[in-house]
CSV table of C-alpha atoms and ligand atoms in Angstrom, one decimal:
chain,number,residue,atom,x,y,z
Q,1,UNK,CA,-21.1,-5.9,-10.0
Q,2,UNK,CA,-17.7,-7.3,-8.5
Q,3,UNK,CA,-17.7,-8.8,-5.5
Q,4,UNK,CA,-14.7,-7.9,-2.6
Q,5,UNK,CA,-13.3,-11.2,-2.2
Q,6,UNK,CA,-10.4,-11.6,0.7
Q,7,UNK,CA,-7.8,-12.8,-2.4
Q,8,UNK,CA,-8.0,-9.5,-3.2
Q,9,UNK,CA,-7.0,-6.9,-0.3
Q,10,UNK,CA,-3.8,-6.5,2.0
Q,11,UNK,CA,-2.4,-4.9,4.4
Q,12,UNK,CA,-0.1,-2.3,5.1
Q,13,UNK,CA,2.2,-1.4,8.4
Q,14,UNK,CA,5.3,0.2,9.3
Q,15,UNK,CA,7.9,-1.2,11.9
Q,16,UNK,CA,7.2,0.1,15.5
Q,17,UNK,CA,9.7,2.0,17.4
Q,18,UNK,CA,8.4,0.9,20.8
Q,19,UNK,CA,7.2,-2.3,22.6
Q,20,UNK,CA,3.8,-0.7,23.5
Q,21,UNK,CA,4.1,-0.6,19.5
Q,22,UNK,CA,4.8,-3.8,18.8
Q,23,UNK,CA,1.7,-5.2,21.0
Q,24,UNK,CA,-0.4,-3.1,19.4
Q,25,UNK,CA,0.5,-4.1,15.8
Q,26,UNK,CA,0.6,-7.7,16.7
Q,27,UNK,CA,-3.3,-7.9,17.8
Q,28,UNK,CA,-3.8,-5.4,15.0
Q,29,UNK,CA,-2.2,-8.3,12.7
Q,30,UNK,CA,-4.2,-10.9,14.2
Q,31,UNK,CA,-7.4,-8.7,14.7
Q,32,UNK,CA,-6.9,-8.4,10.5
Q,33,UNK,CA,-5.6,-12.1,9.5
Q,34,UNK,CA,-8.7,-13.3,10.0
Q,35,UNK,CA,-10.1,-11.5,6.7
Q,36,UNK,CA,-7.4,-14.0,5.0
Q,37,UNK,CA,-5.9,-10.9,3.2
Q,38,UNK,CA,-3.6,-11.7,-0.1
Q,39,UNK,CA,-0.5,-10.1,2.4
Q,40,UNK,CA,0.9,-8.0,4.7
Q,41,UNK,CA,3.3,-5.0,4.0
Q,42,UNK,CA,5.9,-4.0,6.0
Q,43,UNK,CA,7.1,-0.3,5.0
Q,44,UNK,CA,11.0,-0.1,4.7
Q,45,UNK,CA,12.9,4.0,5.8
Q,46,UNK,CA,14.3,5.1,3.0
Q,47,UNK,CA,18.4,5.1,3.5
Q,48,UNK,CA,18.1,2.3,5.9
Q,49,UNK,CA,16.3,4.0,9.0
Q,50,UNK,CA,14.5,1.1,9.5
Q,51,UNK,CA,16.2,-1.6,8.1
Q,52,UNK,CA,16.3,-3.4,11.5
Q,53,UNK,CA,12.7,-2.7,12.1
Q,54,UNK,CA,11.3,-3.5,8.6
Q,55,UNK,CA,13.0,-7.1,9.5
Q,56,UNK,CA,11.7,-7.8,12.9
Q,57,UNK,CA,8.2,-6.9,12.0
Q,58,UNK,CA,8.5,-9.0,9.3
Q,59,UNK,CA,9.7,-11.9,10.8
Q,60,UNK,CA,7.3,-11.2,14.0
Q,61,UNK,CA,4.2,-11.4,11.2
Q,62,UNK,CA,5.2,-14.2,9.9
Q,63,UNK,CA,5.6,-16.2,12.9
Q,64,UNK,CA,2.4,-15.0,14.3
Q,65,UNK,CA,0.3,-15.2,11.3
Q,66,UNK,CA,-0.4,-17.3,8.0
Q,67,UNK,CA,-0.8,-14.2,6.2
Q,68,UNK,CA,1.9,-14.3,3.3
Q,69,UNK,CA,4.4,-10.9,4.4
Q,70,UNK,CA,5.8,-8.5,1.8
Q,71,UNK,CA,8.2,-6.1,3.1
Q,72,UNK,CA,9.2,-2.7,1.3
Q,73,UNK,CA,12.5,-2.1,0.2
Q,74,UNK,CA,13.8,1.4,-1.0
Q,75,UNK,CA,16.9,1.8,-3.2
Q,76,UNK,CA,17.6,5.6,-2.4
Q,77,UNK,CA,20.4,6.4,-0.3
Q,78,UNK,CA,21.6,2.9,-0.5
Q,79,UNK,CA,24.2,1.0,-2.3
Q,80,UNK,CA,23.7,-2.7,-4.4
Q,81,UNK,CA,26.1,-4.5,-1.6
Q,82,UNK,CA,23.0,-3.7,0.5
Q,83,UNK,CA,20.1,-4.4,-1.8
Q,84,UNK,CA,21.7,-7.7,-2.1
Q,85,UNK,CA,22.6,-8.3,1.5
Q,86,UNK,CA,18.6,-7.8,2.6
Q,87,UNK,CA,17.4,-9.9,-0.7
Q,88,UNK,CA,19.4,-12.8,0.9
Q,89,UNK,CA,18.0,-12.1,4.0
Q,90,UNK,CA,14.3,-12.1,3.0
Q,91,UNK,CA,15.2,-15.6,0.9
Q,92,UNK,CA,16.2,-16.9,4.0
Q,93,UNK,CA,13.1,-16.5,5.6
Q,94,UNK,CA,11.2,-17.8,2.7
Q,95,UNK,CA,9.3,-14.6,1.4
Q,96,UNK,CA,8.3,-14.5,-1.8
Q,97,UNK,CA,7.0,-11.2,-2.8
Q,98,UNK,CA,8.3,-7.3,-2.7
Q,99,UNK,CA,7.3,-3.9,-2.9
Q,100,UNK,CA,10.3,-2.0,-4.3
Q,101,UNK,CA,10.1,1.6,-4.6
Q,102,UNK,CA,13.1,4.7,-4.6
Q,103,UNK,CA,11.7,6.0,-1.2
Q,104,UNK,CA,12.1,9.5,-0.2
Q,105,UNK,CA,15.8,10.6,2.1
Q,106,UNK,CA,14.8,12.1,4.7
Q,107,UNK,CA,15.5,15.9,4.7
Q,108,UNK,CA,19.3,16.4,5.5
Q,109,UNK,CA,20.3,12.8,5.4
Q,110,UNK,CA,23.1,11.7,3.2
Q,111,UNK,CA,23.7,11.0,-0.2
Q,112,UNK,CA,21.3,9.3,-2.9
Q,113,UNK,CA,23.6,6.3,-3.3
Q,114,UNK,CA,23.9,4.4,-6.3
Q,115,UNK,CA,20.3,4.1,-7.2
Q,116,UNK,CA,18.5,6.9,-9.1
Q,117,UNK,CA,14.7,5.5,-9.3
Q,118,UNK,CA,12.9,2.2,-8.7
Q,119,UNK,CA,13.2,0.6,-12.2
Q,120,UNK,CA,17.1,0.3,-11.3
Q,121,UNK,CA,16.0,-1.6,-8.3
Q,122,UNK,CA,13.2,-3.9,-10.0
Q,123,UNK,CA,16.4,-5.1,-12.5
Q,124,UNK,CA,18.5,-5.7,-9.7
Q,125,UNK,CA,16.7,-8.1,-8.4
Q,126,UNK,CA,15.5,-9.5,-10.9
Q,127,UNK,CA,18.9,-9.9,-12.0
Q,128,UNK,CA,19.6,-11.1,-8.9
Q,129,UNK,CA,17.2,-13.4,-7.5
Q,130,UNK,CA,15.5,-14.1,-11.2
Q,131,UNK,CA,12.2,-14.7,-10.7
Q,132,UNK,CA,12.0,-15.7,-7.2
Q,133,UNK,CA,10.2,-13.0,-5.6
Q,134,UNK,CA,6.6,-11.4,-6.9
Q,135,UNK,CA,7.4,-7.4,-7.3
Q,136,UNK,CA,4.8,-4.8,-6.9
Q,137,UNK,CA,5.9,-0.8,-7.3
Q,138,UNK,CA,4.7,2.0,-6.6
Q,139,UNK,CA,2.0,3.9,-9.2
Q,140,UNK,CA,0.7,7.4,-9.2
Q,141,UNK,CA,-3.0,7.8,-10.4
Q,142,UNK,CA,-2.6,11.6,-8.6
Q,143,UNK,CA,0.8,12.2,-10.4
Q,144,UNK,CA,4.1,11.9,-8.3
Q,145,UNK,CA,5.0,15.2,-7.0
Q,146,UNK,CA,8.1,15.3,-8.6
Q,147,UNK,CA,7.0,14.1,-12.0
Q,148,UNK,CA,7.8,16.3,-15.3
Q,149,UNK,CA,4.1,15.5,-16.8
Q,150,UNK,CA,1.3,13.2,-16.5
Q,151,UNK,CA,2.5,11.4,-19.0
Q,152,UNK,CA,6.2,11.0,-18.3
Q,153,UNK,CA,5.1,9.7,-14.9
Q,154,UNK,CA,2.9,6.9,-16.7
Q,155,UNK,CA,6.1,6.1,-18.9
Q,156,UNK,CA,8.0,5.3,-15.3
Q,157,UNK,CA,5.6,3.2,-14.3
Q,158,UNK,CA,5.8,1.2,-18.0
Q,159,UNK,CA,9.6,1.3,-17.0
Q,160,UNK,CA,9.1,-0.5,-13.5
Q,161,UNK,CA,6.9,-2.7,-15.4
Q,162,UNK,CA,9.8,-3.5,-18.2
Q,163,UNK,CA,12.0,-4.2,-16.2
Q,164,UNK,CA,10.0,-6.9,-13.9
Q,165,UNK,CA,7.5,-5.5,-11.7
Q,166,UNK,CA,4.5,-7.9,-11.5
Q,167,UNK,CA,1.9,-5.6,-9.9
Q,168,UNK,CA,1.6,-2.0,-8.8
Q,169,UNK,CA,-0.1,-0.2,-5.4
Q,170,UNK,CA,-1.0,3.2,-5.6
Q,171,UNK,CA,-0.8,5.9,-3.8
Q,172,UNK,CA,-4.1,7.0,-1.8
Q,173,UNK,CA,-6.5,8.9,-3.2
Q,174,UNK,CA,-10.1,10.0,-2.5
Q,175,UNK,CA,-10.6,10.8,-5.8
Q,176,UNK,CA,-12.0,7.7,-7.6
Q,177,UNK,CA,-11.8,9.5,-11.4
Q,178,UNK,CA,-8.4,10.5,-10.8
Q,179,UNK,CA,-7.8,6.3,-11.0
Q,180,UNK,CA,-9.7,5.7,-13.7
Q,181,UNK,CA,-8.7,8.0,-16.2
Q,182,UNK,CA,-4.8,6.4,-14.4
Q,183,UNK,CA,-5.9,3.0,-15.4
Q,184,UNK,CA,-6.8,4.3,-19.0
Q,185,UNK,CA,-3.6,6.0,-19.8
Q,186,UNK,CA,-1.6,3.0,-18.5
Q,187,UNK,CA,-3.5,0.3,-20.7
Q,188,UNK,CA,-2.9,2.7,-23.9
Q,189,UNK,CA,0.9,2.7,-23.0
Q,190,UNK,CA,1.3,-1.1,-22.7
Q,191,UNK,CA,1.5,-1.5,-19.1
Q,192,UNK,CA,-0.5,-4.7,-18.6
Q,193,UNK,CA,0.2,-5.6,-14.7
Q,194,UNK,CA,-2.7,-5.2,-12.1
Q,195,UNK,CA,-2.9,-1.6,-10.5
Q,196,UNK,CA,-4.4,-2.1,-6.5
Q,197,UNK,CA,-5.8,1.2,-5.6
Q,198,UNK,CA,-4.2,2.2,-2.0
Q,199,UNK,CA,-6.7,3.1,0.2
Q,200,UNK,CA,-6.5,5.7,3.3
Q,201,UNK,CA,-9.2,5.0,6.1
Q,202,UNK,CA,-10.0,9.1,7.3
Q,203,UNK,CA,-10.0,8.8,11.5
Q,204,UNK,CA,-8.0,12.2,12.1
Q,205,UNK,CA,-7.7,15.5,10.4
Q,206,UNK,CA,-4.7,16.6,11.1
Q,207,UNK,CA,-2.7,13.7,10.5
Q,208,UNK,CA,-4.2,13.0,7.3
Q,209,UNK,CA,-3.7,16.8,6.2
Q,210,UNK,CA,-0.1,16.8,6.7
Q,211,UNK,CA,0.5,12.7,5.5
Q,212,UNK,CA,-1.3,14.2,2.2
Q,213,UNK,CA,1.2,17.6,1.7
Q,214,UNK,CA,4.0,15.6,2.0
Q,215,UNK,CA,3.3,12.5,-1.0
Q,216,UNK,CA,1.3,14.9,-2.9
Q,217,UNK,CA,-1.8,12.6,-2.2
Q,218,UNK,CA,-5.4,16.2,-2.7
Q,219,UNK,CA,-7.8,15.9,-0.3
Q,220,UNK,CA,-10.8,17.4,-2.1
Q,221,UNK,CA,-11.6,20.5,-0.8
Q,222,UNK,CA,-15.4,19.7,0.6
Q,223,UNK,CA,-13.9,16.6,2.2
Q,224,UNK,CA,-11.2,18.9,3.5
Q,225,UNK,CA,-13.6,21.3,4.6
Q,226,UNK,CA,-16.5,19.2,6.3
Q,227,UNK,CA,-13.4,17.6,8.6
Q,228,UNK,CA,-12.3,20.5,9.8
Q,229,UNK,CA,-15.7,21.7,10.8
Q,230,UNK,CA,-15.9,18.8,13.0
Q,231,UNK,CA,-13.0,20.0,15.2
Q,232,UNK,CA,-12.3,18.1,18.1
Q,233,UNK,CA,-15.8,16.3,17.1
Q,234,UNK,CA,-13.7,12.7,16.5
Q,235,UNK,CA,-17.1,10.6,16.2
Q,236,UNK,CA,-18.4,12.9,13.6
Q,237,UNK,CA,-15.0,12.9,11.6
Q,238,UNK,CA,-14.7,8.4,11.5
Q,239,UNK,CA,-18.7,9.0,10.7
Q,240,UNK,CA,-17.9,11.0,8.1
Q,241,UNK,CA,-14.8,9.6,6.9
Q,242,UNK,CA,-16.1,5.9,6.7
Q,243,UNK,CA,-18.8,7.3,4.5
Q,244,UNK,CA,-16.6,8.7,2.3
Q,245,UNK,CA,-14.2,6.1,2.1
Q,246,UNK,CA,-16.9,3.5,1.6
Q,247,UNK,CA,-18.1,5.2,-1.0
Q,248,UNK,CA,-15.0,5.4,-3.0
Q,249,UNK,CA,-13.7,1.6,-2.3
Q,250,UNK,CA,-17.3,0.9,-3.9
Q,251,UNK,CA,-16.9,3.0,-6.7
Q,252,UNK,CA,-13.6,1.6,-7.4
Q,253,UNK,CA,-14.4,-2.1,-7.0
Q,254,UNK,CA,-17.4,-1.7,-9.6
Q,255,UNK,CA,-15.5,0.0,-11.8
Q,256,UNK,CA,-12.5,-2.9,-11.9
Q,257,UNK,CA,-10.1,-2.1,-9.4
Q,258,UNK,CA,-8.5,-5.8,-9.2
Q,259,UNK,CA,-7.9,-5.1,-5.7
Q,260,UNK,CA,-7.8,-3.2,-2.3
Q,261,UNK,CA,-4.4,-1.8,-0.4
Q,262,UNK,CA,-5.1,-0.6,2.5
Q,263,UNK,CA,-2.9,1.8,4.5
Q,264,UNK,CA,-3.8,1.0,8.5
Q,265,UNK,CA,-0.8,2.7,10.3
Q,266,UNK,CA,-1.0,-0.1,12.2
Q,267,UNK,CA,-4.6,0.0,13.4
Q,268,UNK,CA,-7.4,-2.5,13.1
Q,269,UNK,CA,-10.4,-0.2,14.1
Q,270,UNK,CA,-11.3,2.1,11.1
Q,271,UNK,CA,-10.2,-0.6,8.2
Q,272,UNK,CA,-12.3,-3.3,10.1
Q,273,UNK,CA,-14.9,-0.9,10.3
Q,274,UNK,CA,-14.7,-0.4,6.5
Q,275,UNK,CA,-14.5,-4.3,5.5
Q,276,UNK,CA,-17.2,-5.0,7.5
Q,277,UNK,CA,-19.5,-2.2,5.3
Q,278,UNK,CA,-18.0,-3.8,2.3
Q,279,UNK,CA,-19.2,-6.9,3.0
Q,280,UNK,CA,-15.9,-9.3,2.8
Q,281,UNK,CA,-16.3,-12.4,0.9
Q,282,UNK,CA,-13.5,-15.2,2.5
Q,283,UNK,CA,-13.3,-18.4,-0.3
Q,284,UNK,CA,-12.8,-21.1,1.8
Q,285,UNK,CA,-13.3,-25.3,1.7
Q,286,UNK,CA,-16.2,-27.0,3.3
Q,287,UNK,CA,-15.9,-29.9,5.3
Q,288,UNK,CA,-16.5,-32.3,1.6
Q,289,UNK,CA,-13.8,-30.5,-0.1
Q,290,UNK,CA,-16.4,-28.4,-2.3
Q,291,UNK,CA,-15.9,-24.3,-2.5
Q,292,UNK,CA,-17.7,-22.3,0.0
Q,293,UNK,CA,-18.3,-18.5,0.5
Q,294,UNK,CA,-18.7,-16.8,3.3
Q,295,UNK,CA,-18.7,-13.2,4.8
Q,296,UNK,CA,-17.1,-12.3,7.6
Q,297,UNK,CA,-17.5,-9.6,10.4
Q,298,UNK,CA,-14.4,-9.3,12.3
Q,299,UNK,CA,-14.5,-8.2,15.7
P,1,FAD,P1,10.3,6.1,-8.9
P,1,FAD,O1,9.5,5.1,-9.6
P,1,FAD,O2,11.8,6.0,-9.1
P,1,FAD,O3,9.8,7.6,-9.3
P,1,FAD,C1,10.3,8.7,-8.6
P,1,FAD,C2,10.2,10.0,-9.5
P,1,FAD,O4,11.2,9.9,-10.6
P,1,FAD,C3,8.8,10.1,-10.3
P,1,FAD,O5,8.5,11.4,-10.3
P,1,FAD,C4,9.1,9.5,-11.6
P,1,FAD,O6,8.2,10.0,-12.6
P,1,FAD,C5,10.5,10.0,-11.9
P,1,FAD,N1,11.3,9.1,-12.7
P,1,FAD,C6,11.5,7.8,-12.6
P,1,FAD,N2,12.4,7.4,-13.5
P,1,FAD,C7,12.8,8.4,-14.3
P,1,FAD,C8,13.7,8.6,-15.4
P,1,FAD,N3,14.3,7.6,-15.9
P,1,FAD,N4,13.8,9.9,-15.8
P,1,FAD,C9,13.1,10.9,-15.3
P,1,FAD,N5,12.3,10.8,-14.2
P,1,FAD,C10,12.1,9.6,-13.7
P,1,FAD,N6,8.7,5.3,0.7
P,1,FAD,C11,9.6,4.8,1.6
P,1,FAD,O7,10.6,5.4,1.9
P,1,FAD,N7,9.4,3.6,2.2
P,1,FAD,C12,8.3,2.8,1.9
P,1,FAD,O8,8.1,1.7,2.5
P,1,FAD,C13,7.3,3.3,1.0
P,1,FAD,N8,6.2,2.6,0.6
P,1,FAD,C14,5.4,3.0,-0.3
P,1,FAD,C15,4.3,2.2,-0.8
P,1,FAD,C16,3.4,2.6,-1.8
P,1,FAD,C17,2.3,1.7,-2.2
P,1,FAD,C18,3.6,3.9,-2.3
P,1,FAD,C19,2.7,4.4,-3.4
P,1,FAD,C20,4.7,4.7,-1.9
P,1,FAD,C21,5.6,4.3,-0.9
P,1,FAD,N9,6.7,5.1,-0.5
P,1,FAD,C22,7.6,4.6,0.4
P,1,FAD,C23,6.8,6.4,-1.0
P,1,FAD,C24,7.8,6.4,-2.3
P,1,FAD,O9,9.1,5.9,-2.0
P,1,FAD,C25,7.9,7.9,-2.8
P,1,FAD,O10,6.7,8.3,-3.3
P,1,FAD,C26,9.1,8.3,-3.7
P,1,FAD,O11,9.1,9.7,-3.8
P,1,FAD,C27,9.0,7.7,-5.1
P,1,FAD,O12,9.2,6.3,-5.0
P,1,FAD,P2,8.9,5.4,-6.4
P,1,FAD,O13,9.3,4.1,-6.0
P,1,FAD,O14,7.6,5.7,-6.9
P,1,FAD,O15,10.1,6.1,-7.3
């Protein structure tokens, strides 16, 4: 059995729109540094929306943290003047890694721009910033909702991957076969990055439900069902949900996953909760220099 080793989880956010926003994510940051996670991520609006934001929260990470920071840049809606304006811009502050995806225009905003899908976007910069920065994309194990077939979806990843993506993130899923049998079709088409399952702590219902219409992400139906019976019961539905998701980022990490991404919308309390039932292993130095393990409870 594989062990969950802190080398091999991050951290996802998305810029706050308030200060009572900002506090909170910055002592969810700290609360969740001290796991030593791979990196942050910093989710970037699609068409610019939070172009500002994605940068602050960036920068305010990595001042406040020692946690390595990749933010999200989408191509949709944008043009390459801008791609390149923000690549300079994340240089600057010394960041090394991406997470490049198409992103989704929000409804009645705009024009697509001069950028169709991701793989234009991982060959941008890669033409322009060589290989400077470590690119993850975006991968599908559930199929992307706008995707002619299962396997034409697979060949976009293999594209992503082509044209320089080092890594991929999935979307969430509670499903651990749908991954598997993901992970299988991508090996037979060549793709040979690692593929970090993205993982959805369940604390609210209602959230969840509509967060999983809108990317396409099925929340099986006796999960489904079982949360709504709780109602208002919230102790009953983080009960149940941290059983459930336990129980998958188990299943996953057995069967290979080479990592853990997890999606905290900017809250320490649930993915703590979860880590701690995993049983994090940080790799640290002892005081002679020789490797030492040890797990950590963060409170
Ligand atoms: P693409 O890889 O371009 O794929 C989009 C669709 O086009 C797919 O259906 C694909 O199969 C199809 N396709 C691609 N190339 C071709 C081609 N040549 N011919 C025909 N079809 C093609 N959104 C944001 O706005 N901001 C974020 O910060 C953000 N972060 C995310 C992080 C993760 C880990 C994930 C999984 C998603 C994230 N998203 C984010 C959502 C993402 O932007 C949407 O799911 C979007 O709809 C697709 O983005 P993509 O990068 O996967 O697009």
């Amino acid at each position: 059995m594989q062990f969950l080793t802190s080398n091999m989880i991050s951290f996802e956010f998305f810029p706050p729109k308030t200060v009572e926003g900002s506090t909170q994510l910055n002592e969810t940051a700290l609360a969740l540094a001290k796991c030593q996670p791979q990196f942050f991520s910093v989710t970037f609006g699609a068409g610019g929306s939070t172009r500002d934001g994605t940068l602050e929260t960036v920068s305010m990470l990595k001042n406040n943290t020692q946690i390595a920071v990749a933010p999200h840049l989408a191509c949709i809606g944008t043009n390459k003047e801008n791609i390149v304006d923000m690549l300079e811009r994340y240089k600057a502050l010394n960041l090394k890694r991406l997470v490049a995806l198409r992103g989704d225009l929000p409804s009645g905003m705009g024009q697509a721009g001069e950028f169709k899908y991701a793989s234009e976007l991982v060959k941008l910069i890669r033409d322009c910033t060589g290989d400077h920065f470590r690119i993850d994309v975006a991968a599908y194990p559930e199929i992307h909702p706008q995707a002619r077939s299962v396997h034409d979806d697979v060949l976009n990843l293999k594209r992503k991957y082509e044209a320089g993506a080092n890594g991929a993130i999935t979307q969430y899923f509670f499903n651990p076969d749908a991954y598997f049998y993901y992970i299988d079709d991508c090996q037979k088409t060549g793709i040979s990055i690692p593929i970090v399952p993205g993982i959805m702590p369940i604390s609210q219902f209602s959230r969840l439900a509509r967060f999983s219409d809108m990317c396409g992400a099925e929340i099986p139906r006796w999960i489904r069902k079982r949360l709504e019976s709780y109602g208002d019961d919230m102790n009953s539905i983080k009960q149940f949900g941290l059983e459930v998701v336990h129980q998958l980022c188990e299943r996953l990490i057995k069967g290979g996953a080479p990592g853990l991404h997890f999606y905290t919308l900017n809250k320490a309390e649930a993915v703590k909760d979860l880590i701690d039932m995993l049983g994090l292993t940080v790799a640290t130095s002892s005081r002679d220099g020789s490797a030492a393990d040890f797990k950590v409870h963060i409170n």
